[in-house]
Coordinates of C-alpha atoms in Angstrom, one line a residue:
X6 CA -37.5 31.7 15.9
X7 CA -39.0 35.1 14.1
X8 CA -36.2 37.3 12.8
X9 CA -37.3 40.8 12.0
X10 CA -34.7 42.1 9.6
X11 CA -33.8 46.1 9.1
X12 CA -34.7 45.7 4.9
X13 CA -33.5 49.4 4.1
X14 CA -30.8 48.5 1.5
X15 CA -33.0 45.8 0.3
X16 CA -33.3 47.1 -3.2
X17 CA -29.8 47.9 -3.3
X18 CA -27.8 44.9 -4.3
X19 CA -25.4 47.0 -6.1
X20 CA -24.0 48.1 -2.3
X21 CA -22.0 45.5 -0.1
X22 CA -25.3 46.3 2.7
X23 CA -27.7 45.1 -0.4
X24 CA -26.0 42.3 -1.1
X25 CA -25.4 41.1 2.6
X26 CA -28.6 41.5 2.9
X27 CA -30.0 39.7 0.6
X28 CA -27.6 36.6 0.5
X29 CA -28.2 36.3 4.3
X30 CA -32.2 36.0 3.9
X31 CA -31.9 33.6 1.2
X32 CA -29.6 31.4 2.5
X33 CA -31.0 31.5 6.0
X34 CA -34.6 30.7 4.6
X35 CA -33.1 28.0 2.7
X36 CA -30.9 26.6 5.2
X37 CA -33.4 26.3 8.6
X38 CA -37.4 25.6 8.0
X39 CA -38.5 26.7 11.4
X40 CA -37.1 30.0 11.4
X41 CA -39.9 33.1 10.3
X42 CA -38.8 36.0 8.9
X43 CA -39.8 39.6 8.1
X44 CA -38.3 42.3 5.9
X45 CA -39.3 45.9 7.5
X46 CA -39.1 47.9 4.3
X47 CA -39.7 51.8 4.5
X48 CA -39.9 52.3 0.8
X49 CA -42.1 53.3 -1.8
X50 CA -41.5 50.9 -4.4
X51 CA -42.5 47.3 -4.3
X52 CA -39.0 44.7 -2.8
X53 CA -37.6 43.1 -5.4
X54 CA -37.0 39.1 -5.5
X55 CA -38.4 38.6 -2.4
X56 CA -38.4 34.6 -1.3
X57 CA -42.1 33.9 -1.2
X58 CA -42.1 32.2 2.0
X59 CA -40.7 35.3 3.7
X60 CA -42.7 38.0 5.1
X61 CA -42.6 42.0 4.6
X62 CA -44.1 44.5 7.0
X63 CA -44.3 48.1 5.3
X64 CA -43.4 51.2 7.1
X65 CA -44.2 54.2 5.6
X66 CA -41.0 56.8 5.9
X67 CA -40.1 60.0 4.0
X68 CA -37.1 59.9 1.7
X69 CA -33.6 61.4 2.1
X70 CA -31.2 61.3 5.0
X71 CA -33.7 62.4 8.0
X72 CA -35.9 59.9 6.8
X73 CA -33.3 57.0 6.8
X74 CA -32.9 58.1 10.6
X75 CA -36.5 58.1 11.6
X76 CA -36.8 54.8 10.1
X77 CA -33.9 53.2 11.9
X78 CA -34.3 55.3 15.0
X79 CA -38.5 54.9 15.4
X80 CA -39.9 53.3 12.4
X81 CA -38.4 49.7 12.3
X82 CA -38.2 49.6 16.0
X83 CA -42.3 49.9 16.3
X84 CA -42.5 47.5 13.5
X85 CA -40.6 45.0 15.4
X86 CA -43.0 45.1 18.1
X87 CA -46.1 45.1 15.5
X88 CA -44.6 42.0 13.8
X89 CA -44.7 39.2 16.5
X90 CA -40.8 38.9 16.3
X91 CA -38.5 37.7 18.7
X92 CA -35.2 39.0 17.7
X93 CA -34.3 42.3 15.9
X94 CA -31.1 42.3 13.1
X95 CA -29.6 45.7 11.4
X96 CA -27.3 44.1 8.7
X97 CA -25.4 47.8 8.5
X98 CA -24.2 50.2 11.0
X99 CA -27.7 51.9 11.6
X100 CA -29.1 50.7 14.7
X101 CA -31.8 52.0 16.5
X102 CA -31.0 53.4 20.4
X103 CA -33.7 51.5 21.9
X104 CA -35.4 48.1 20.9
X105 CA -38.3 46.5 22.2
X106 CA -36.3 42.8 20.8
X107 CA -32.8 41.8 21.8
X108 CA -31.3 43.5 18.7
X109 CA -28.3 42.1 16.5
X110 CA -26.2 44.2 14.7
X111 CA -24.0 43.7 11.5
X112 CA -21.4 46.2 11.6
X113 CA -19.5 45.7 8.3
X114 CA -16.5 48.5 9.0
X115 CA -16.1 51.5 11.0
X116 CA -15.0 53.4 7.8
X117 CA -17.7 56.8 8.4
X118 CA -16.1 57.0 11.6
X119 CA -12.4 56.3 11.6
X120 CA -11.5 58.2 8.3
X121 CA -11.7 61.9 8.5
X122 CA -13.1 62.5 5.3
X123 CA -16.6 61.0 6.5
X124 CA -16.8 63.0 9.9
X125 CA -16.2 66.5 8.9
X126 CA -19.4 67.9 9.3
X127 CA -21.8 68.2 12.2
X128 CA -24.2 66.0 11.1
X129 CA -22.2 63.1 10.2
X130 CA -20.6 63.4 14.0
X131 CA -23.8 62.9 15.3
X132 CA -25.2 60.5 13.4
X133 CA -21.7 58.6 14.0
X134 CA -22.4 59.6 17.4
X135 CA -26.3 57.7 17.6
X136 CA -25.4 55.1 15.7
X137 CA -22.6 54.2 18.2
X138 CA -24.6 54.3 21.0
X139 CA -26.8 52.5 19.5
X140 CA -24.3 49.6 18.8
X141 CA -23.4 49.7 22.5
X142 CA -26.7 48.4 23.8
X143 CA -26.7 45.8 21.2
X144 CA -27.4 42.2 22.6
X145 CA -24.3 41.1 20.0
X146 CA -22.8 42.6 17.1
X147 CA -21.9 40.5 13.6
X148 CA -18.8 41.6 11.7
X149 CA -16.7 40.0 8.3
X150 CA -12.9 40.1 9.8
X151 CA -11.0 39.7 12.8
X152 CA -9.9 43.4 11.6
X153 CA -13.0 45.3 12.2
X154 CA -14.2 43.0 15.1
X155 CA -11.1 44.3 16.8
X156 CA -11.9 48.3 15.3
X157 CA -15.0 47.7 17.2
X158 CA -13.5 46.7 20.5
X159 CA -11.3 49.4 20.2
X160 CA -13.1 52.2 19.3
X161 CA -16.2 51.6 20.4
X162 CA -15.6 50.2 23.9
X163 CA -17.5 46.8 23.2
X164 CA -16.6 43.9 25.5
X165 CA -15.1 41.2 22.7
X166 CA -17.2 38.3 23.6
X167 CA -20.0 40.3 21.9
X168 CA -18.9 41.1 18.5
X169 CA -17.9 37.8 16.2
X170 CA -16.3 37.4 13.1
X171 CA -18.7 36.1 10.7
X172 CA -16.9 36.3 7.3
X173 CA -18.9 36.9 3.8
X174 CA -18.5 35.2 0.6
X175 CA -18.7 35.8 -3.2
X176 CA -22.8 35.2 -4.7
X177 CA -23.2 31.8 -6.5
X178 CA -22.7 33.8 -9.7
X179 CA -19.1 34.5 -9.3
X180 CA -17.5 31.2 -11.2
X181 CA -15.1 30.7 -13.3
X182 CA -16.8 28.7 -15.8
X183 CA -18.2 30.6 -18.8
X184 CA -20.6 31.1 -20.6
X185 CA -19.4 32.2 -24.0
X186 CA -22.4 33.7 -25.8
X187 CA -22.8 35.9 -22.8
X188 CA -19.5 37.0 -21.8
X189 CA -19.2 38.4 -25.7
X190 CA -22.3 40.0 -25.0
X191 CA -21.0 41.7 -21.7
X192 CA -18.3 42.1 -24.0
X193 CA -20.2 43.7 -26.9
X194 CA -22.7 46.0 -24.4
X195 CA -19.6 48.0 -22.6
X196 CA -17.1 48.3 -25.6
X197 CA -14.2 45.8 -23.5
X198 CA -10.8 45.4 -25.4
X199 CA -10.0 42.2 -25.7
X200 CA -7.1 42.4 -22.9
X201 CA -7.5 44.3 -19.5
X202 CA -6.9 44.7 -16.0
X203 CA -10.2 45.7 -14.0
X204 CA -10.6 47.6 -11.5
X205 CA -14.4 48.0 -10.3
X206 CA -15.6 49.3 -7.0
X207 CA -16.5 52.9 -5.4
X208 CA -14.3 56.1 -6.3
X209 CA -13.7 57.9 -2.7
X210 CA -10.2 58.7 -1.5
X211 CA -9.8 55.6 0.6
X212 CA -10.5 53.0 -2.3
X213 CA -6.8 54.6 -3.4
X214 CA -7.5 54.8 -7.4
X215 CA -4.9 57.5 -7.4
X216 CA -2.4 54.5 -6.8
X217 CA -3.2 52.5 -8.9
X218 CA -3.5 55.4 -11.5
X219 CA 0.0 55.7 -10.6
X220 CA 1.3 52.5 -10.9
X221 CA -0.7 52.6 -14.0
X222 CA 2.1 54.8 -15.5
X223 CA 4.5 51.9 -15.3
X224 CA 2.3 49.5 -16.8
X225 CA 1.6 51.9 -19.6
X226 CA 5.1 52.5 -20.1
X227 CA 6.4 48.9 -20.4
X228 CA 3.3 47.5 -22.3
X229 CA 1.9 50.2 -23.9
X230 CA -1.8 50.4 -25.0
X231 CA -2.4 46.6 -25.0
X232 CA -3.2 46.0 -21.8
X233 CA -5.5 49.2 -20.4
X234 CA -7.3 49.3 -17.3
X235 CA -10.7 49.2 -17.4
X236 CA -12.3 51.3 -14.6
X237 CA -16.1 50.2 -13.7
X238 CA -18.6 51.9 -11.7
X239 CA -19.9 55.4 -11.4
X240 CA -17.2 58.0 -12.1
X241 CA -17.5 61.1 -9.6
X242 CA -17.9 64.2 -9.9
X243 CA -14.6 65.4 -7.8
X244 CA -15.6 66.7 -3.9
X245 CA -14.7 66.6 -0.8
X246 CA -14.7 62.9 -0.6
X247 CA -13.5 62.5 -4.3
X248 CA -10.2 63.8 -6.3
X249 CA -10.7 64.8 -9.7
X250 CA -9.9 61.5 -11.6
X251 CA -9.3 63.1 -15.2
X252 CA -7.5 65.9 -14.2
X253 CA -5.2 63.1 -13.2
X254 CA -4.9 61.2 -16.1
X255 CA -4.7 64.2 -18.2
X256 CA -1.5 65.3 -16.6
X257 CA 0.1 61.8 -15.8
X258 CA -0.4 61.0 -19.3
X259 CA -2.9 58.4 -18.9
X260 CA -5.6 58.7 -21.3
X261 CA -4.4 56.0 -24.3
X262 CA -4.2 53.4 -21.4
X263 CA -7.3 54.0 -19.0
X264 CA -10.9 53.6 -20.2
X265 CA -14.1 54.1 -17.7
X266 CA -17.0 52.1 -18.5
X267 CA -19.2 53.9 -15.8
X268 CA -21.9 52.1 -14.0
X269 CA -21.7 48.1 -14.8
X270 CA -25.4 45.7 -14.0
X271 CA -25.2 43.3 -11.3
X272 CA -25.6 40.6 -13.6
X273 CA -22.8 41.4 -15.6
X274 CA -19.9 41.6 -13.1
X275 CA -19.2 37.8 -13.2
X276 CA -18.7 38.4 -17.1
X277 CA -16.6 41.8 -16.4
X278 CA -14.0 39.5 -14.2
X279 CA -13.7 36.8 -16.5
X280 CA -12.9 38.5 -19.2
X281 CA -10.2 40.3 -16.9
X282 CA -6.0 39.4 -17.0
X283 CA -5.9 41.0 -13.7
X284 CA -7.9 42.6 -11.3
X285 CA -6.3 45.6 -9.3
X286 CA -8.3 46.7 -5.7
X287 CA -6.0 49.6 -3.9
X288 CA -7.6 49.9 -1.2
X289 CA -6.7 51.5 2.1
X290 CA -9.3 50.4 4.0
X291 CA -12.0 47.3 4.1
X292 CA -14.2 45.7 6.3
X293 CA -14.3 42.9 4.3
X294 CA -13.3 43.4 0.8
X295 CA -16.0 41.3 -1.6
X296 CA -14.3 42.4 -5.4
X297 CA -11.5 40.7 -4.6
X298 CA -13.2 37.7 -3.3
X299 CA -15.6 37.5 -6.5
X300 CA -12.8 38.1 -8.7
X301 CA -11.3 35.3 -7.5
X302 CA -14.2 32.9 -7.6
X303 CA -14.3 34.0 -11.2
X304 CA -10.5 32.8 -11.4
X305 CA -9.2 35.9 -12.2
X306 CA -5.9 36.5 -10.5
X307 CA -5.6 39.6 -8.4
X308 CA -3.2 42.6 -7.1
X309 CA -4.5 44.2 -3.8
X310 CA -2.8 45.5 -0.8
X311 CA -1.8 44.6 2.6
X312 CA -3.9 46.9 4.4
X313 CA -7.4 46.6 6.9
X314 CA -9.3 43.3 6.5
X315 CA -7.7 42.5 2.8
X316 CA -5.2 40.1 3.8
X317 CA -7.8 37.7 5.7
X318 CA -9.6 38.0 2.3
X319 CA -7.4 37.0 -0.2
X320 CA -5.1 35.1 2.3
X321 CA -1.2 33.8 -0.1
X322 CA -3.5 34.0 -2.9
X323 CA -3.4 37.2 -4.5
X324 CA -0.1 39.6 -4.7
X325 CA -0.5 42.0 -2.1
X326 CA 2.0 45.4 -1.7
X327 CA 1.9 48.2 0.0
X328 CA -1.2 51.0 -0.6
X329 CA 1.2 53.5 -1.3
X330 CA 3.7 51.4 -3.5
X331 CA 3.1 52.6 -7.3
X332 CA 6.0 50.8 -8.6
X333 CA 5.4 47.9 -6.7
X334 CA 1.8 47.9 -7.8
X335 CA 2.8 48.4 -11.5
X336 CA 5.2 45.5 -11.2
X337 CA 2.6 43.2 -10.1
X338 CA 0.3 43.5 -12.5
X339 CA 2.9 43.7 -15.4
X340 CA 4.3 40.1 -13.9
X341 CA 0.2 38.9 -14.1
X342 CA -0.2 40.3 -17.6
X343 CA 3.7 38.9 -19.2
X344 CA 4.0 35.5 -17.5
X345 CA 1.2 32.9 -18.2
X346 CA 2.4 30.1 -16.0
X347 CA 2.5 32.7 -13.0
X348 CA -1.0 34.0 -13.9
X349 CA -2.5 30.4 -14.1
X350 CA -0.9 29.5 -10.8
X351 CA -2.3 33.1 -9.3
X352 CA -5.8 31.6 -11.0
X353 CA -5.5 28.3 -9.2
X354 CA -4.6 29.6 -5.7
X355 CA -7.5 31.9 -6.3
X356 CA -10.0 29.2 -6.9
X357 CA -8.9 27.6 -4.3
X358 CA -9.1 30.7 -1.4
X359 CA -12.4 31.5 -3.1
X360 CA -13.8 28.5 -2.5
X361 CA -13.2 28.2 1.4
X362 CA -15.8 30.9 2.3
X363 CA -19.6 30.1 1.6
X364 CA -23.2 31.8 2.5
X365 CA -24.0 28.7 3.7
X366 CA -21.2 28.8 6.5
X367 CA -22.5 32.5 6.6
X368 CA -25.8 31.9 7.1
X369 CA -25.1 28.9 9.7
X370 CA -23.0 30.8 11.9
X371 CA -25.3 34.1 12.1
X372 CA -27.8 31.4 13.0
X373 CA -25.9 30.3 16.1
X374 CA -25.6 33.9 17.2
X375 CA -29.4 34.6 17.0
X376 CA -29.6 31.0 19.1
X377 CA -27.4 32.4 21.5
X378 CA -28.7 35.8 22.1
X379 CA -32.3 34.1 22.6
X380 CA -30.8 31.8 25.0
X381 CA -29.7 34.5 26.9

């Protein structure tokens, strides 16, 4: 079997495509020794960590949005053809219309098309528009919960005996065992107080910060500046798809108990949840939901909601509430950060949960769904 694999977000293991990718080639070139495969990269810059028994074809492509397009849509098509493979696999919603292989598709979430604030403008309605055709004349399509496998029947029109649930899991990274030197170094490099609740992900309305900025105010209020939450990743400027984040604090009050550390290395997550009492992910909508997952792989016990695909994630091991629940929210995490014996039993169950998904299992099932699409 010859997998050629869509490599666009290759170099991007800080986005949940990146890391799918990337997890799925290693563990399928570990796992099965018959099995070829070739990374189609269209980018400039050399692939990074590349498995030295697996192949990449280049395909030149210009940079930018259109180019992304006439990569999926032309580029990695042809170099399908070129390579000698027998199956084609898009690990994100970017599939190309036609495809000279039977074509698999990963389709992690159906967020750019189901929340409004992704499809306001022309162009994003008709890329929406290719990309789900494209997914229509898919041989199969690979997603990470029952909840977007049944998004897809739904709003898609896809038969359901052609889209299966093939859940993700936390890198071998994530642990909870520590190394000290380095988690004071992780410590050290992004100024962390010595008690916090984390929350680290993307910034758009959906991810729901607002809420927990909100439920932050009762936290604050009981605990005071102890405990403040630490918020990771790129802070936005604010836009269409972003509110304006300290204009918020600002006039909720929020400023001695919130502290962003901006963008946080790949390498230093595992560090970043260890070193966390709690960690808080709002969010409205998920495909999957990985920061919870590698939070809890880290054993670090975590408040999340009930909404999407999060409640397959974290299954009775996490506190989950409502996304719109501030106070309910606020309570959670102040039970996490005021009761030991409740946080280590939170820590345990999340070991526990954690521990039940695995690449490995990943990687095997995809593998029975390439078997079956060749079969026919």
């Amino acid at each position: 079997m010859h997998i050629a694999l869509n490599a666009y977000f290759w170099n991007r293991p800080d986005t949940g495509s990146g890391q799918y990718t990337r997890q799925l080639v290693y563990h399928l070139n570990r796992l099965v020794s018959d099995l070829d495969i070739t990374l189609i990269y269209p980018h400039a810059e050399e692939p990074e960590e590349v498995p030295p028994s697996v192949t990449v074809k280049r395909v030149r492509s210009r940079p930018g949005h259109l180019g992304k397009i006439w990569f999926e849509q032309v580029g990695f098509p042809r170099a399908c053809g070129e390579a000698g493979a027998n199956l084609a696999h898009v690990p994100y919603w970017g599939p190309p219309l036609q495809s000279p292989l039977p074509l698999v598709v990963t389709v992690h979430d159906l967020i750019t098309l189901r929340l409004r604030e992704y499809r306001r403008g022309i162009g994003a309605r008709l890329y929406n528009a290719l990309i789900s055709a494209g997914t229509r004349g898919a041989a199969h399509i690979l997603t990470d919960s029952d909840f977007s496998r049944e998004e897809i029947v739904r709003h898609l029109g896809i038969p359901p005996e052609q889209v299966t649930t093939v859940y993700l899991a936390a890198a071998p990274r994530y642990g909870a065992e520590s190394d000290l030197l380095l988690d004071m170094a992780v410590q050290r490099k992004y100024d962390l107080p010595d008690f916090y609740v984390l929350y680290l992900g993307g910034y758009p309305f959906h991810k729901n910060v607002l809420t927990l900025l909100e439920a932050y105010t009762f936290v604050g209020q009981a605990l005071g500046e102890e405990y403040p939450l630490v918020l990771a990743g790129k802070k936005p400027a604010p836009a269409t798809n972003f509110p304006d984040y300290d204009e918020y604090i600002e006039r909720a009050g929020l400023a001695p108990y919130v502290r962003w550390i901006g963008y946080v290395e790949e390498e230093d997550k595992p560090a970043l949840y260890r070193g966390a009492m709690a960690f808080a992910f709002p969010s409205r909508y998920e495909g999957f939901g990985l920061p919870p997952l590698e939070a809890m792989a880290c054993g670090t016990p975590v408040v999340t909601t009930k909404a999407a695909s999060l409640p397959e994630v974290v299954g009775e091991a996490a506190f989950t509430v409502a996304p719109d629940d501030a106070r309910q929210m606020g309570g959670a995490l102040i039970s996490l950060l005021i009761q030991e014996q409740f946080a280590e039993e939170m820590k345990q169950k999340a070991l526990e949960q954690a521990a039940r998904f695995s690449w490995e299992e990943t990687a095997t099932e995809t593998l029975l769904v390439y078997d079956r699409v060749l079969r026919g």
